[in-house]
Short mmCIF file of C-alpha atoms in Angstrom, two decimals:
data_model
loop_
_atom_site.label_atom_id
_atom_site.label_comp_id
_atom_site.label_asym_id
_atom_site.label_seq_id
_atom_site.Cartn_x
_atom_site.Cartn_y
_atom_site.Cartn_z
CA UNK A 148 34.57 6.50 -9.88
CA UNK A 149 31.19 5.46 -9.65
CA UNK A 150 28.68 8.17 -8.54
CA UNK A 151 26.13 7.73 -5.44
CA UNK A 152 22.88 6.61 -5.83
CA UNK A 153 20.81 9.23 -5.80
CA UNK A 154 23.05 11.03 -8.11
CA UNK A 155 22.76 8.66 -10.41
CA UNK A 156 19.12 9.06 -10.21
CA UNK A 157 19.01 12.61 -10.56
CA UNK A 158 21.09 12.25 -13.90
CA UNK A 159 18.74 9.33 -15.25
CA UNK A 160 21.00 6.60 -15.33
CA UNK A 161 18.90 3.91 -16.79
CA UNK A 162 20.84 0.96 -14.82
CA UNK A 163 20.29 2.67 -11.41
CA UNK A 164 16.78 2.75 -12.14
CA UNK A 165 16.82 -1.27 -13.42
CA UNK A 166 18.26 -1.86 -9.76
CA UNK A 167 16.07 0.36 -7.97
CA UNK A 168 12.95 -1.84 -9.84
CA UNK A 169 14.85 -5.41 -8.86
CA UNK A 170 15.28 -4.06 -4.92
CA UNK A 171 12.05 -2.29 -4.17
CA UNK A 172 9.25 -3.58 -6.86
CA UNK A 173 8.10 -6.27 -4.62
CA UNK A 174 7.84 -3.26 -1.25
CA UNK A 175 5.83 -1.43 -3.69
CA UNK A 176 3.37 -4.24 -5.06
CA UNK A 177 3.30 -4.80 -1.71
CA UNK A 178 2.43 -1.21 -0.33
CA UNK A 179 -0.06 -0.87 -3.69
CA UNK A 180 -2.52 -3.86 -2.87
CA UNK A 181 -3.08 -2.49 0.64
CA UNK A 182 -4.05 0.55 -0.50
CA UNK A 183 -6.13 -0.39 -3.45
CA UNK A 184 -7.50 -4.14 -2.46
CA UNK A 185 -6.89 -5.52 -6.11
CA UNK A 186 -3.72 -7.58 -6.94
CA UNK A 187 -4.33 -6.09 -10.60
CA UNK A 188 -4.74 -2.52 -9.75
CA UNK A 189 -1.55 -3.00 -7.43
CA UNK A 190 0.60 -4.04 -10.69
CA UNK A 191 -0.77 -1.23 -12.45
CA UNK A 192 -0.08 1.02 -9.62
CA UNK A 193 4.04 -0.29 -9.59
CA UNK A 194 4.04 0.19 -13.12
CA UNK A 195 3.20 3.81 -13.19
CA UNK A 196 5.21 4.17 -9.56
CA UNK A 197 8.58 3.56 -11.75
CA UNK A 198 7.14 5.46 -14.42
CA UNK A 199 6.49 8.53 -12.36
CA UNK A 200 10.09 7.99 -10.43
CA UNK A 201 11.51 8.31 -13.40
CA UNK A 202 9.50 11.41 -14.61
CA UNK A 203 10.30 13.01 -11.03
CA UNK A 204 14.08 12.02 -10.89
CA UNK A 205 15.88 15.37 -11.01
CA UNK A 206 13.81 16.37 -7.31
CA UNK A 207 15.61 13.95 -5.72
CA UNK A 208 17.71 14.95 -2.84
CA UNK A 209 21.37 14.24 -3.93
CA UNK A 210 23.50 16.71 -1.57
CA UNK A 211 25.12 15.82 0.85
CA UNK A 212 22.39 15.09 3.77
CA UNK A 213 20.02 13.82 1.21
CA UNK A 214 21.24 10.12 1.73
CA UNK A 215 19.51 6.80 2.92
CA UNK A 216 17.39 4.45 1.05
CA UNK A 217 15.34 5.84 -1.88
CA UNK A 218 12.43 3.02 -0.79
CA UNK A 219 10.31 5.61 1.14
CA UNK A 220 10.65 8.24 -2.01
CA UNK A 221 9.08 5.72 -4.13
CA UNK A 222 6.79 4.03 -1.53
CA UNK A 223 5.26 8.20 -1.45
CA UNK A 224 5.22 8.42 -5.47
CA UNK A 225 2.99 4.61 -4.76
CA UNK A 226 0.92 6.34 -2.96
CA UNK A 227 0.24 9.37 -5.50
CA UNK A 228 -0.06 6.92 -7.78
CA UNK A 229 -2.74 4.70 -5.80
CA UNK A 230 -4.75 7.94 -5.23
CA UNK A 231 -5.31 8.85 -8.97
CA UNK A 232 -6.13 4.67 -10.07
CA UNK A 233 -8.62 5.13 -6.92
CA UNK A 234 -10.12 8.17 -8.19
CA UNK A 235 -9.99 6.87 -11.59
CA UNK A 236 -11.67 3.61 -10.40
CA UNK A 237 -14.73 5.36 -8.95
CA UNK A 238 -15.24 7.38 -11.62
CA UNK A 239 -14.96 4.32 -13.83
CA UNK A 240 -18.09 2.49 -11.32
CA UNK A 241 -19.76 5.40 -11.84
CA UNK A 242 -20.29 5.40 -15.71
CA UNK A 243 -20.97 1.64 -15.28
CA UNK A 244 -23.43 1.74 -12.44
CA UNK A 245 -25.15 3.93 -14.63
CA UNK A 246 -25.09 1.59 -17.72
CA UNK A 247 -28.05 -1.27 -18.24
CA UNK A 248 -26.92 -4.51 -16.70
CA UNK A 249 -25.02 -7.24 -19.03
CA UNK A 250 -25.96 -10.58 -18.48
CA UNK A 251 -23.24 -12.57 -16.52
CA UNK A 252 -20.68 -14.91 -18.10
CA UNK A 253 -19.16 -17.58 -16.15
CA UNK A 254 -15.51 -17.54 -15.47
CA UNK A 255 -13.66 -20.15 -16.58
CA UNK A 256 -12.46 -22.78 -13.89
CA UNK A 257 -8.99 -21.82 -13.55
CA UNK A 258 -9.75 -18.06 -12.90
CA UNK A 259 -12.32 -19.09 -10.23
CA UNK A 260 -9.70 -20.42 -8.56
CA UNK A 261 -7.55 -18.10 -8.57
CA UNK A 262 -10.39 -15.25 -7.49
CA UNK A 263 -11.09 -17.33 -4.68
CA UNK A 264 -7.65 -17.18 -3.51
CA UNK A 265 -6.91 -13.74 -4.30
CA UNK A 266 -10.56 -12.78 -2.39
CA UNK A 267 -9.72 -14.25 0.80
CA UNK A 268 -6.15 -12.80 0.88
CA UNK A 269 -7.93 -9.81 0.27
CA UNK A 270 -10.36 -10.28 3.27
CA UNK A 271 -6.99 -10.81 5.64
CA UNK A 272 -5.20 -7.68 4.87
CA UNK A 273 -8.04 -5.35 3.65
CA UNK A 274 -9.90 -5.98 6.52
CA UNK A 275 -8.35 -3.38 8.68
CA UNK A 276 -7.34 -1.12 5.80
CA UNK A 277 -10.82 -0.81 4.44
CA UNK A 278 -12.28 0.43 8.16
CA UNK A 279 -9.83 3.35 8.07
CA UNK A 280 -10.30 7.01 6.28
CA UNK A 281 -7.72 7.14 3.00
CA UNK A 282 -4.80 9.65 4.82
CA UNK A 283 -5.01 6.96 8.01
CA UNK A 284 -4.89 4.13 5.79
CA UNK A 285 -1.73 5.18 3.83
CA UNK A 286 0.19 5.64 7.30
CA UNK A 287 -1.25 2.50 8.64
CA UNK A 288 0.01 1.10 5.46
CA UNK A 289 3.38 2.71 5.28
CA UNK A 290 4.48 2.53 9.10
CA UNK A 291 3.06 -0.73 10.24
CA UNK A 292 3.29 -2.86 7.36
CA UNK A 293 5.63 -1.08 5.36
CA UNK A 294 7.88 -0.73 7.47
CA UNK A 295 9.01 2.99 7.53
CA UNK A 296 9.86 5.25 10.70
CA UNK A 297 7.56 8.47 11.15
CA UNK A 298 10.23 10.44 9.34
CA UNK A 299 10.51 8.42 6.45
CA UNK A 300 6.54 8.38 6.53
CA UNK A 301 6.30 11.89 6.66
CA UNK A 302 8.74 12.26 3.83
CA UNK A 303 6.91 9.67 1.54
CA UNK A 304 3.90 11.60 2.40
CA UNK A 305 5.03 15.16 2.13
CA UNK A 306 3.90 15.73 5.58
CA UNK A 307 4.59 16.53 8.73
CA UNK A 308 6.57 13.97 11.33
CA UNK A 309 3.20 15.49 13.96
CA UNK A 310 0.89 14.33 11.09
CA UNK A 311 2.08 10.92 10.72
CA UNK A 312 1.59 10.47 14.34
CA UNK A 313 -1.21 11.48 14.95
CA UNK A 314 -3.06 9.83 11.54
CA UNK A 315 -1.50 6.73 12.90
CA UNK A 316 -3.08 7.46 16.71
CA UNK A 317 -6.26 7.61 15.18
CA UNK A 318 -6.00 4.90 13.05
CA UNK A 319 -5.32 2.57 15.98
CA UNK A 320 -7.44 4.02 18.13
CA UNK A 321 -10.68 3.62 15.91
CA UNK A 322 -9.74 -0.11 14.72
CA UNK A 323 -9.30 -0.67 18.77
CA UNK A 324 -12.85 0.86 19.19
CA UNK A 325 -13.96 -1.33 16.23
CA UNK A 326 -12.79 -4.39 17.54
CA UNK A 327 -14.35 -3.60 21.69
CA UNK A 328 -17.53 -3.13 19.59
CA UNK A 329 -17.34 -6.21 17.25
CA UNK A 330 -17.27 -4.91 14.38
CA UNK A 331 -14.25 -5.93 12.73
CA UNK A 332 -14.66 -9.28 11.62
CA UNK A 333 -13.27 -10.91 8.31
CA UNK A 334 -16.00 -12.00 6.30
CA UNK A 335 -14.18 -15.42 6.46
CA UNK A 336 -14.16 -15.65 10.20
CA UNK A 337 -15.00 -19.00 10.70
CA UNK A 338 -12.45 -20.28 8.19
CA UNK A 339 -8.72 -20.32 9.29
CA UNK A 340 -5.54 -19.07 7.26
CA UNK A 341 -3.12 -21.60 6.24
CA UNK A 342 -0.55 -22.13 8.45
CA UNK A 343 2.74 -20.00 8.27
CA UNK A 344 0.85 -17.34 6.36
CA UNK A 345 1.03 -14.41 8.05
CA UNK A 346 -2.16 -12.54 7.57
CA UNK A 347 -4.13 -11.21 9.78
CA UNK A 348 -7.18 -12.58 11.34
CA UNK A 349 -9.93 -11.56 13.22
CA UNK A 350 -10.01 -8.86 15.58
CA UNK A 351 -7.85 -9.40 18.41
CA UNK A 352 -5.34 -10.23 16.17
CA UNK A 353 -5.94 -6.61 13.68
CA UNK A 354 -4.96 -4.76 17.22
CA UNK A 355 -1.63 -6.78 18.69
CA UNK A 356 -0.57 -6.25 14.70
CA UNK A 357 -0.46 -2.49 15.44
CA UNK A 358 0.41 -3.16 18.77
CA UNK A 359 3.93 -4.62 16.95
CA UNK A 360 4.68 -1.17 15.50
CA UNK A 361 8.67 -1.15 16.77
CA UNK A 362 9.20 2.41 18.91
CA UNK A 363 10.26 5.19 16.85
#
């Protein structure tokens, strides 16, 4: 008889783990690049994420009321992981910005191409992220477009189900006051998002995203 899931986990089955990466990689790519801004750093970030899960597999709930999807468990470890590469990151510009200045070297056509893509994807979806302190921006990220319920939140998060609420209050309330003042703006604004894409634009559009958050 096959054992559950998480029981499987706990005991380090390597083919429950192979399924885990097939049904959640793409949630936690996902969840990475909103919290970091790069589409590199968020494939480093899943990389260590199943890494880590697999380091931290014997504290998984496996009793009996420890059931349910393991998605928000490794959406949290994403966003342990996403703080260190952050930290990491700065202290990484920091060495640099202290280094003389190299002189620049053109990219090649293809990779322009791509930057310029990835850069105004970027401006969509960091644009609210970026206006947000780093514990609001994780529960923005994890309840809006993530997906999760406060509990689940506050179980990826190792926080309170009060904490994720409120984070998430503030969040929304000082994007609303952003947007009333004008200040949250794309840098693209006058350019429009192809159509059928799904990102956010503009203002106005940041706060009726949030606005969609399903009651919990």
């Amino acid at each position: 008889m096959r054992l559950p899931e998480r029981q499987r986990v706990c005991a380090g089955d390597p083919e429950v783990f192979r399924e885990l990466f097939v049904e959640h990689a793409r949630s936690v790519y996902n969840h990475a690049f909103r919290l970091t801004g790069t589409w590199s750093t968020a494939e480093d970030v899943v990389s260590l994420t199943f890494l880590e899960a697999w380091r931290l597999r014997e504290r998984v709930d496996a009793g009996p009321d420890g059931g349910g999807s393991l998605r928000p468990w490794l959406l949290g470890i994403a966003t342990n992981v996403a703080r260190n590469v952050r930290r990491a990151a700065r202290r990484h510009d920091g060495v640099l910005a202290r280094l003389p200045r190299a002189e620049p070297v053109p990219d090649p056509a293809d990779e322009v191409a791509t930057r310029i893509d990835d850069r105004d994807r970027l401006a969509r979806v960091g644009v609210a992220l970026a206006a947000l302190r780093g514990p609001e921006r994780e529960v923005l990220a994890l309840c809006v477009w993530a997906g999760l319920d406060y509990t689940e939140a506050a179980r990826a998060l190792g926080v309170p189900v009060g904490t994720v609420r409120s984070r998430l209050s503030r969040a929304r309330a000082r994007l609303a006051r952003l947007v009333a003042a004008g200040k949250l703006r794309p840098p693209d604004e006058d350019g429009e998002p192809p159509a059928g894409s799904g990102q956010v634009h503009g203002g106005r559009d940041i706060v009726a995203l949030l606005a969609q958050e399903r009651v919990r």
